[in-house]
Amino acid sequence: HTFSLGIEVVPQIVAAFLERAAGVRVMLRQDAATTIIESLLSGDIDAAFSSISPVEPDVRVVPLFQERMLLAVPAGDPLAKEETVDLARVGERRFVAMSEGSSSRGYMMRACARAGFTPRVVLDTDDLFSVTGAVAVGIGLAILPGRMRDFRHPGVVLIRLAEPVPTRRTVCLAYRRNSAREAHLGLL
């Protein structure tokens, strides 16, 4: 699964799954969305929770939910008092981002492009919690998935983006059709 889903979404789904699928053992792996999907397509994993949907005909994709992307600012930032922020207002500010291959980074880049700028990324990391920590100490701003509201960092405020076309991501469950585990995966 991708990083932001491990806080609450995936544990809830796995708990419900284990209640219905007696005797099954689950192993969770976290990685960037592109890596997770590559692992699914190569057969290294049986299922993937991701915001990247593979289009291969032998993969079943089940949309689970949509969520907005949010602007993360330090708690002491003047923007922290606002309910919504036009992203164009922060185009000159520094940004912290997930590494290349992360779906969160892709959504950030698209949101900034629609706002008319390319973000000046000063810190790349493979860890979403490091992104929030970096925002908290003022290294830069970030655009994070809405599910990060489940993780409350006291030094970070998450703000809705004021956009004509909201930056949303659809999180899906994807698994291979006709796999030996398809019957169990259908219980997810």
XYZ file of N, CA and C in Angstrom:
564
model
N 0.849 -1.187 0.000
C 0.000 0.000 0.000
C 0.883 1.234 0.000
N 0.280 2.317 -0.391
C 1.012 3.570 -0.364
C 0.967 4.134 1.055
N 1.855 5.061 1.350
C 2.160 5.487 2.708
C 0.978 6.018 3.509
N 0.216 6.953 2.975
C -0.834 7.590 3.776
C -1.953 6.627 4.148
N -2.071 5.530 3.443
C -3.156 4.587 3.709
C -2.879 3.690 4.909
N -1.629 3.645 5.367
C -1.266 2.765 6.466
C -1.661 3.265 7.835
N -2.088 4.508 7.929
C -2.436 5.073 9.227
C -3.751 4.495 9.733
N -4.756 4.445 8.861
C -6.071 3.992 9.304
C -6.773 3.116 8.274
N -6.731 3.478 7.007
C -7.516 2.802 5.983
C -7.145 1.326 5.861
N -5.886 1.029 5.597
C -5.467 -0.360 5.391
C -5.676 -1.203 6.650
N -5.301 -0.734 7.839
C -5.576 -1.561 9.024
C -7.056 -1.906 9.196
N -7.953 -0.959 8.916
C -9.383 -1.241 9.035
C -9.822 -2.297 8.020
N -9.347 -2.185 6.783
C -9.723 -3.143 5.749
C -9.157 -4.521 6.078
N -7.913 -4.578 6.518
C -7.293 -5.863 6.853
C -8.014 -6.517 8.032
N -8.384 -5.737 9.030
C -9.096 -6.296 10.188
C -10.413 -6.931 9.758
N -11.158 -6.233 8.914
C -12.430 -6.787 8.427
C -12.189 -8.020 7.553
N -11.163 -7.983 6.745
C -10.817 -9.110 5.879
C -10.471 -10.348 6.701
N -9.653 -10.180 7.733
C -9.239 -11.315 8.552
C -10.407 -11.946 9.317
N -11.420 -11.149 9.618
C -12.621 -11.705 10.250
C -13.373 -12.634 9.301
N -13.349 -12.332 7.992
C -14.084 -13.126 6.997
C -13.249 -14.236 6.380
N -11.926 -14.114 6.410
C -11.041 -15.080 5.745
C -10.202 -15.803 6.798
N -10.807 -16.755 7.463
C -10.118 -17.477 8.539
C -8.891 -18.209 7.998
N -7.838 -18.190 8.788
C -6.626 -18.931 8.431
C -5.709 -18.235 7.443
N -6.047 -17.049 7.022
C -5.226 -16.324 6.056
C -4.223 -15.459 6.812
N -3.026 -15.387 6.280
C -1.994 -14.509 6.835
C -1.771 -13.359 5.864
N -1.681 -12.149 6.395
C -1.489 -10.964 5.567
C -0.108 -10.401 5.844
N 0.590 -10.024 4.775
C 1.864 -9.323 4.911
C 1.722 -7.989 4.186
N 1.951 -6.905 4.896
C 1.829 -5.577 4.300
C 3.194 -5.044 3.911
N 3.229 -4.388 2.744
C 4.434 -3.694 2.298
C 4.041 -2.284 1.917
N 4.868 -1.334 2.297
C 4.660 0.067 1.940
C 5.708 0.476 0.935
N 5.285 1.256 -0.045
C 6.241 1.783 -1.016
C 5.548 2.851 -1.836
N 6.302 3.449 -2.727
C 5.730 4.425 -3.656
C 4.717 3.721 -4.549
N 3.725 4.468 -4.997
C 2.633 3.884 -5.789
C 3.139 3.160 -7.027
N 4.096 3.743 -7.730
C 4.581 3.083 -8.951
C 5.252 1.757 -8.622
N 5.981 1.692 -7.533
C 6.646 0.453 -7.128
C 5.632 -0.594 -6.712
N 4.608 -0.179 -5.985
C 3.557 -1.111 -5.562
C 2.868 -1.721 -6.784
N 2.535 -0.896 -7.758
C 1.849 -1.402 -8.952
C 2.777 -2.314 -9.759
N 4.055 -1.953 -9.868
C 5.017 -2.838 -10.548
C 5.080 -4.202 -9.853
N 5.066 -4.217 -8.526
C 5.093 -5.473 -7.770
C 3.840 -6.290 -8.012
N 2.698 -5.637 -8.133
C 1.454 -6.338 -8.436
C 1.517 -6.967 -9.829
N 1.953 -6.187 -10.792
C 1.981 -6.674 -12.175
C 2.998 -7.797 -12.369
N 4.075 -7.779 -11.601
C 5.090 -8.829 -11.731
C 4.724 -10.081 -10.934
N 3.671 -9.998 -10.124
C 3.257 -11.152 -9.333
C 3.938 -11.259 -7.984
N 4.730 -10.248 -7.596
C 5.402 -10.275 -6.297
C 4.433 -10.090 -5.133
N 3.325 -9.387 -5.386
C 2.300 -9.198 -4.368
C 0.954 -9.576 -4.964
N -0.007 -9.880 -4.095
C -1.327 -10.328 -4.543
C -2.312 -9.189 -4.746
N -2.157 -8.109 -3.984
C -3.107 -7.000 -4.052
C -2.386 -5.707 -3.724
N -2.969 -4.606 -4.164
C -2.372 -3.298 -3.930
C -3.460 -2.290 -3.595
N -3.196 -1.465 -2.591
C -4.007 -0.293 -2.308
C -3.203 0.880 -2.831
N -3.762 1.609 -3.788
C -2.988 2.661 -4.429
C -3.902 3.688 -5.067
N -3.339 4.842 -5.363
C -4.078 5.852 -6.115
C -3.671 5.844 -7.584
N -2.883 4.868 -7.970
C -2.570 4.638 -9.379
C -3.314 3.368 -9.780
N -4.136 3.460 -10.796
C -4.934 2.312 -11.225
C -4.330 1.674 -12.459
N -3.874 0.417 -12.348
C -3.373 -0.252 -13.548
C -4.527 -0.501 -14.521
N -4.222 -0.515 -15.812
C -5.260 -0.700 -16.826
C -5.171 -2.057 -17.523
N -4.297 -2.928 -17.063
C -4.139 -4.238 -17.682
C -5.431 -5.034 -17.550
N -5.817 -5.768 -18.604
C -7.091 -6.494 -18.574
C -7.139 -7.617 -17.536
N -5.990 -8.107 -17.087
C -5.999 -9.184 -16.098
C -5.948 -8.666 -14.661
N -6.149 -7.360 -14.487
C -6.149 -6.762 -13.152
C -7.527 -6.170 -12.881
N -8.084 -6.552 -11.760
C -9.356 -5.965 -11.340
C -9.047 -4.770 -10.453
N -9.706 -3.650 -10.711
C -9.521 -2.423 -9.942
C -10.859 -2.059 -9.307
N -10.852 -1.922 -7.995
C -12.058 -1.581 -7.245
C -11.839 -0.214 -6.578
N -12.517 0.831 -7.062
C -12.376 2.141 -6.417
C -12.934 2.075 -4.990
N -12.184 2.624 -4.035
C -12.604 2.599 -2.635
C -13.145 3.946 -2.167
N -12.435 5.017 -2.473
C -12.886 6.349 -2.071
C -12.072 7.400 -2.806
N -12.586 8.628 -2.771
C -11.854 9.785 -3.294
C -11.500 10.689 -2.126
N -10.399 11.407 -2.267
C -10.018 12.367 -1.240
C -9.336 13.564 -1.886
N -9.478 14.691 -1.233
C -8.814 15.913 -1.674
C -7.353 15.888 -1.241
N -6.555 16.639 -1.946
C -5.193 16.910 -1.518
C -5.240 18.216 -0.725
N -4.404 18.313 0.292
C -4.428 19.450 1.210
C -3.062 20.106 1.300
N -3.047 21.393 1.583
C -1.796 22.118 1.784
C -1.389 21.985 3.245
N -0.154 21.542 3.476
C 0.389 21.420 4.833
C 1.302 22.609 5.095
N 1.026 23.317 6.185
C 1.828 24.475 6.576
C 2.223 24.326 8.047
N 3.321 24.963 8.460
C 3.663 24.936 9.890
C 2.552 25.600 10.713
N 2.342 25.108 11.917
C 1.271 25.639 12.774
C 1.402 27.140 13.010
N 2.615 27.677 13.018
C 2.815 29.101 13.253
C 2.771 29.964 12.008
N 2.559 29.366 10.854
C 2.517 30.111 9.594
C 1.241 30.960 9.544
N 1.317 32.176 8.988
C 0.105 33.002 8.867
C -1.040 32.304 8.114
N -0.707 31.420 7.175
C -1.752 30.710 6.433
C -2.507 29.701 7.307
N -1.935 29.292 8.417
C -2.537 28.252 9.257
C -3.909 28.652 9.791
N -4.216 29.929 9.784
C -5.511 30.406 10.288
C -6.598 30.380 9.211
N -6.220 30.109 7.985
C -7.178 30.168 6.883
C -7.838 28.809 6.655
N -9.094 28.840 6.196
C -9.818 27.595 5.914
C -9.459 27.034 4.548
N -9.221 27.920 3.594
C -8.813 27.519 2.245
C -7.706 28.450 1.783
N -6.884 27.948 0.858
C -5.783 28.742 0.321
C -5.721 28.524 -1.186
N -5.593 29.633 -1.914
C -5.328 29.557 -3.349
C -3.853 29.197 -3.488
N -3.574 28.080 -4.101
C -2.207 27.571 -4.198
C -1.263 28.569 -4.877
N -1.789 29.381 -5.786
C -0.952 30.371 -6.479
C -0.291 31.333 -5.480
N -0.895 31.511 -4.307
C -0.330 32.417 -3.292
C 0.984 31.908 -2.715
N 1.256 30.622 -2.824
C 2.468 30.061 -2.206
C 3.494 29.622 -3.248
N 3.320 30.073 -4.478
C 4.210 29.665 -5.561
C 5.671 29.998 -5.355
N 5.969 31.023 -4.569
C 7.361 31.425 -4.317
C 7.958 30.737 -3.082
N 7.148 29.980 -2.373
C 7.610 29.340 -1.140
C 8.342 28.038 -1.455
N 9.072 27.528 -0.473
C 9.773 26.243 -0.605
C 8.792 25.106 -0.324
N 9.071 23.945 -0.946
C 8.218 22.772 -0.767
C 9.036 21.564 -0.342
N 8.381 20.680 0.373
C 8.904 19.380 0.771
C 8.030 18.367 0.052
N 8.646 17.301 -0.482
C 7.853 16.368 -1.290
C 8.306 14.931 -1.099
N 7.392 14.044 -1.398
C 7.742 12.633 -1.491
C 8.621 12.473 -2.736
N 9.398 11.409 -2.757
C 10.325 11.164 -3.866
C 9.587 10.860 -5.164
N 10.327 10.953 -6.260
C 9.787 10.593 -7.579
C 9.190 9.200 -7.501
N 8.070 8.989 -8.194
C 7.402 7.690 -8.180
C 6.261 7.628 -7.187
N 6.222 8.585 -6.275
C 5.134 8.649 -5.316
C 3.923 9.304 -5.972
N 2.761 8.728 -5.760
C 1.562 9.347 -6.328
C 1.312 10.708 -5.679
N 1.651 10.849 -4.390
C 1.462 12.141 -3.713
C 2.266 13.239 -4.407
N 3.481 12.913 -4.827
C 4.299 13.903 -5.530
C 3.654 14.271 -6.874
N 3.148 13.285 -7.577
C 2.490 13.555 -8.852
C 1.290 14.478 -8.697
N 0.486 14.240 -7.665
C -0.661 15.114 -7.416
C -0.205 16.519 -7.051
N 0.873 16.635 -6.267
C 1.411 17.944 -5.915
C 1.851 18.693 -7.177
N 2.576 18.007 -8.040
C 3.087 18.658 -9.255
C 1.928 19.132 -10.143
N 0.881 18.314 -10.268
C -0.263 18.714 -11.102
C -1.021 19.889 -10.484
N -1.213 19.868 -9.176
C -1.923 20.969 -8.521
C -1.154 22.279 -8.696
N 0.157 22.223 -8.508
C 0.973 23.432 -8.670
C 0.969 23.905 -10.121
N 1.032 22.979 -11.064
C 0.992 23.364 -12.489
C -0.316 24.079 -12.807
N -1.447 23.568 -12.299
C -2.733 24.229 -12.537
C -2.775 25.611 -11.884
N -2.008 25.785 -10.796
C -1.955 27.090 -10.126
C -0.943 28.026 -10.796
N -0.226 27.533 -11.807
C 0.660 28.388 -12.585
C 2.115 28.410 -12.158
N 2.575 27.409 -11.406
C 3.985 27.410 -11.012
C 4.502 25.980 -10.855
N 5.827 25.880 -10.866
C 6.514 24.632 -10.559
C 7.071 24.781 -9.147
N 6.733 23.862 -8.248
C 7.192 24.034 -6.864
C 8.709 23.912 -6.741
N 9.274 24.734 -5.875
C 10.706 24.674 -5.589
C 10.888 23.674 -4.444
N 11.168 22.431 -4.811
C 11.307 21.363 -3.824
C 12.721 21.408 -3.253
N 12.809 21.572 -1.940
C 14.117 21.644 -1.275
C 14.436 20.378 -0.483
N 13.435 19.510 -0.323
C 13.653 18.253 0.391
C 12.778 17.168 -0.218
N 13.413 16.082 -0.625
C 12.715 14.880 -1.111
C 12.908 13.791 -0.069
N 11.886 13.005 0.171
C 12.006 11.904 1.116
C 11.073 10.762 0.701
N 11.382 9.577 1.194
C 10.542 8.407 0.937
C 9.547 8.177 2.068
N 9.477 9.084 3.019
C 8.666 8.867 4.211
C 7.708 10.033 4.416
N 6.425 9.739 4.393
C 5.410 10.776 4.546
C 5.470 11.446 5.915
N 5.896 10.712 6.942
C 6.023 11.308 8.265
C 7.203 12.283 8.312
N 8.249 12.014 7.533
C 9.355 12.972 7.427
C 8.910 14.243 6.717
N 8.012 14.098 5.747
C 7.464 15.282 5.075
C 6.749 16.155 6.104
N 5.876 15.557 6.907
C 5.139 16.360 7.886
C 6.073 16.951 8.932
N 7.088 16.198 9.342
C 8.063 16.734 10.290
C 8.820 17.914 9.713
N 9.179 17.830 8.440
C 9.893 18.926 7.783
C 9.010 20.162 7.658
N 7.736 19.950 7.385
C 6.803 21.086 7.340
C 6.716 21.721 8.722
N 6.613 20.901 9.760
C 6.458 21.411 11.135
C 7.606 22.331 11.539
N 8.827 22.023 11.096
C 9.970 22.860 11.488
C 10.256 23.974 10.488
N 9.402 24.115 9.475
C 9.511 25.242 8.564
C 10.419 25.063 7.359
N 10.810 23.836 7.052
C 11.666 23.622 5.874
C 10.922 23.995 4.599
N 9.651 23.696 4.547
C 8.853 24.014 3.369
C 7.412 23.612 3.588
N 6.583 23.926 2.615
C 5.179 23.520 2.613
C 5.083 22.190 1.880
N 3.944 21.538 1.971
C 3.737 20.282 1.251
C 2.274 20.177 0.846
N 2.029 19.354 -0.145
C 0.660 18.998 -0.515
C 0.521 17.520 -0.199
N -0.435 17.214 0.680
C -0.581 15.871 1.208
C -1.980 15.316 0.957
N -2.087 13.990 0.925
C -3.413 13.376 0.783
C -4.287 13.684 1.995
N -5.579 13.797 1.759
C -6.524 14.088 2.829
C -6.471 13.101 3.976
N -6.096 11.856 3.722
C -6.021 10.844 4.786
C -4.965 11.184 5.824
N -4.079 12.106 5.519
C -3.089 12.501 6.520
C -3.753 13.236 7.687
N -5.023 13.593 7.554
C -5.748 14.157 8.705
C -5.862 13.121 9.816
N -5.760 11.825 9.459
C -5.815 10.762 10.467
C -4.585 10.782 11.368
N -3.508 11.382 10.882
C -2.266 11.518 11.646
C -2.142 12.986 12.023
N -2.326 13.301 13.241
C -2.324 14.693 13.667
C -0.958 15.087 14.230
N -0.197 15.787 13.415
C 1.091 16.313 13.885
C 0.805 17.682 14.508
N 1.208 17.910 15.745
C 0.874 19.175 16.407
C 1.511 20.409 15.761
N 2.544 20.217 14.968
C 3.213 21.350 14.351
C 2.779 21.628 12.924
N 1.729 20.919 12.459
C 1.295 21.049 11.070
C -0.211 21.293 11.005
N -0.600 22.218 10.139
C -2.014 22.479 9.866
C -2.269 22.126 8.412
N -3.339 21.369 8.171
C -3.728 20.980 6.816
C -4.888 21.860 6.368
N -4.750 22.450 5.175
C -5.712 23.434 4.677
C -6.230 22.991 3.307
N -7.526 23.149 3.104
C -8.111 22.840 1.791
C -7.603 23.825 0.754
N -7.397 23.320 -0.441
C -6.977 24.162 -1.556
C -8.202 24.775 -2.213
N -8.151 26.073 -2.488
C -9.213 26.754 -3.224
C -8.862 26.623 -4.699
N -9.496 25.672 -5.371
C -9.167 25.389 -6.772
C -10.445 25.324 -7.590
N -10.402 25.816 -8.841
C -11.569 25.677 -9.714
C -11.870 24.200 -9.993
N -10.818 23.416 -10.159
C -10.944 21.970 -10.328
C -10.172 21.340 -9.176
N -10.864 20.783 -8.183
C -10.163 20.248 -7.013
C -9.199 19.119 -7.369
N -8.051 19.145 -6.736
C -7.091 18.068 -6.883
C -7.557 16.941 -5.967
N -8.050 15.883 -6.569
C -8.554 14.721 -5.836
C -7.831 13.488 -6.327
N -7.718 12.529 -5.441
C -7.191 11.248 -5.877
C -8.204 10.174 -5.513
N -8.278 9.159 -6.352
C -9.138 8.010 -6.098
C -8.248 6.872 -5.641
N -8.528 6.350 -4.469
C -7.768 5.231 -3.936
C -8.500 3.951 -4.301
N -7.735 2.991 -4.809
C -8.309 1.748 -5.310
C -7.636 0.535 -4.685
N -8.344 -0.558 -4.738
C -7.785 -1.874 -4.484
C -7.600 -2.505 -5.848
N -6.430 -3.041 -6.115
C -6.172 -3.721 -7.389
C -5.620 -5.109 -7.106
N -6.092 -6.098 -7.857
C -5.550 -7.450 -7.727
C -5.682 -8.189 -9.052
N -4.859 -9.217 -9.200
C -4.827 -9.980 -10.451
C -6.058 -10.872 -10.532
N -6.725 -10.846 -11.683
C -7.828 -11.780 -11.939
C -7.232 -13.176 -12.120
N -8.008 -14.167 -11.821
C -7.613 -15.567 -12.033
C -6.377 -15.980 -11.256
N -6.099 -15.300 -10.148
C -4.985 -15.745 -9.317
C -5.516 -16.793 -8.348
N -4.618 -17.562 -7.756
C -5.024 -18.591 -6.800
C -5.721 -17.968 -5.591
N -5.468 -16.704 -5.334
C -6.038 -16.050 -4.154
C -7.210 -15.132 -4.488
N -7.701 -15.180 -5.705
C -8.765 -14.256 -6.102
C -10.008 -14.380 -5.220
N -10.364 -15.584 -4.823
C -11.540 -15.770 -3.973
C -11.369 -15.025 -2.642
N -10.183 -15.136 -2.055
C -9.939 -14.414 -0.813
C -9.905 -12.906 -1.048
N -9.285 -12.489 -2.135
C -9.156 -11.059 -2.412
C -10.512 -10.424 -2.672
N -11.439 -11.193 -3.205
C -12.785 -10.702 -3.417
C -13.485 -10.337 -2.120
N -13.009 -10.872 -0.998
C -13.571 -10.541 0.318
C -13.151 -9.160 0.801
N -12.084 -8.619 0.201
C -11.645 -7.278 0.604
C -12.719 -6.283 0.235
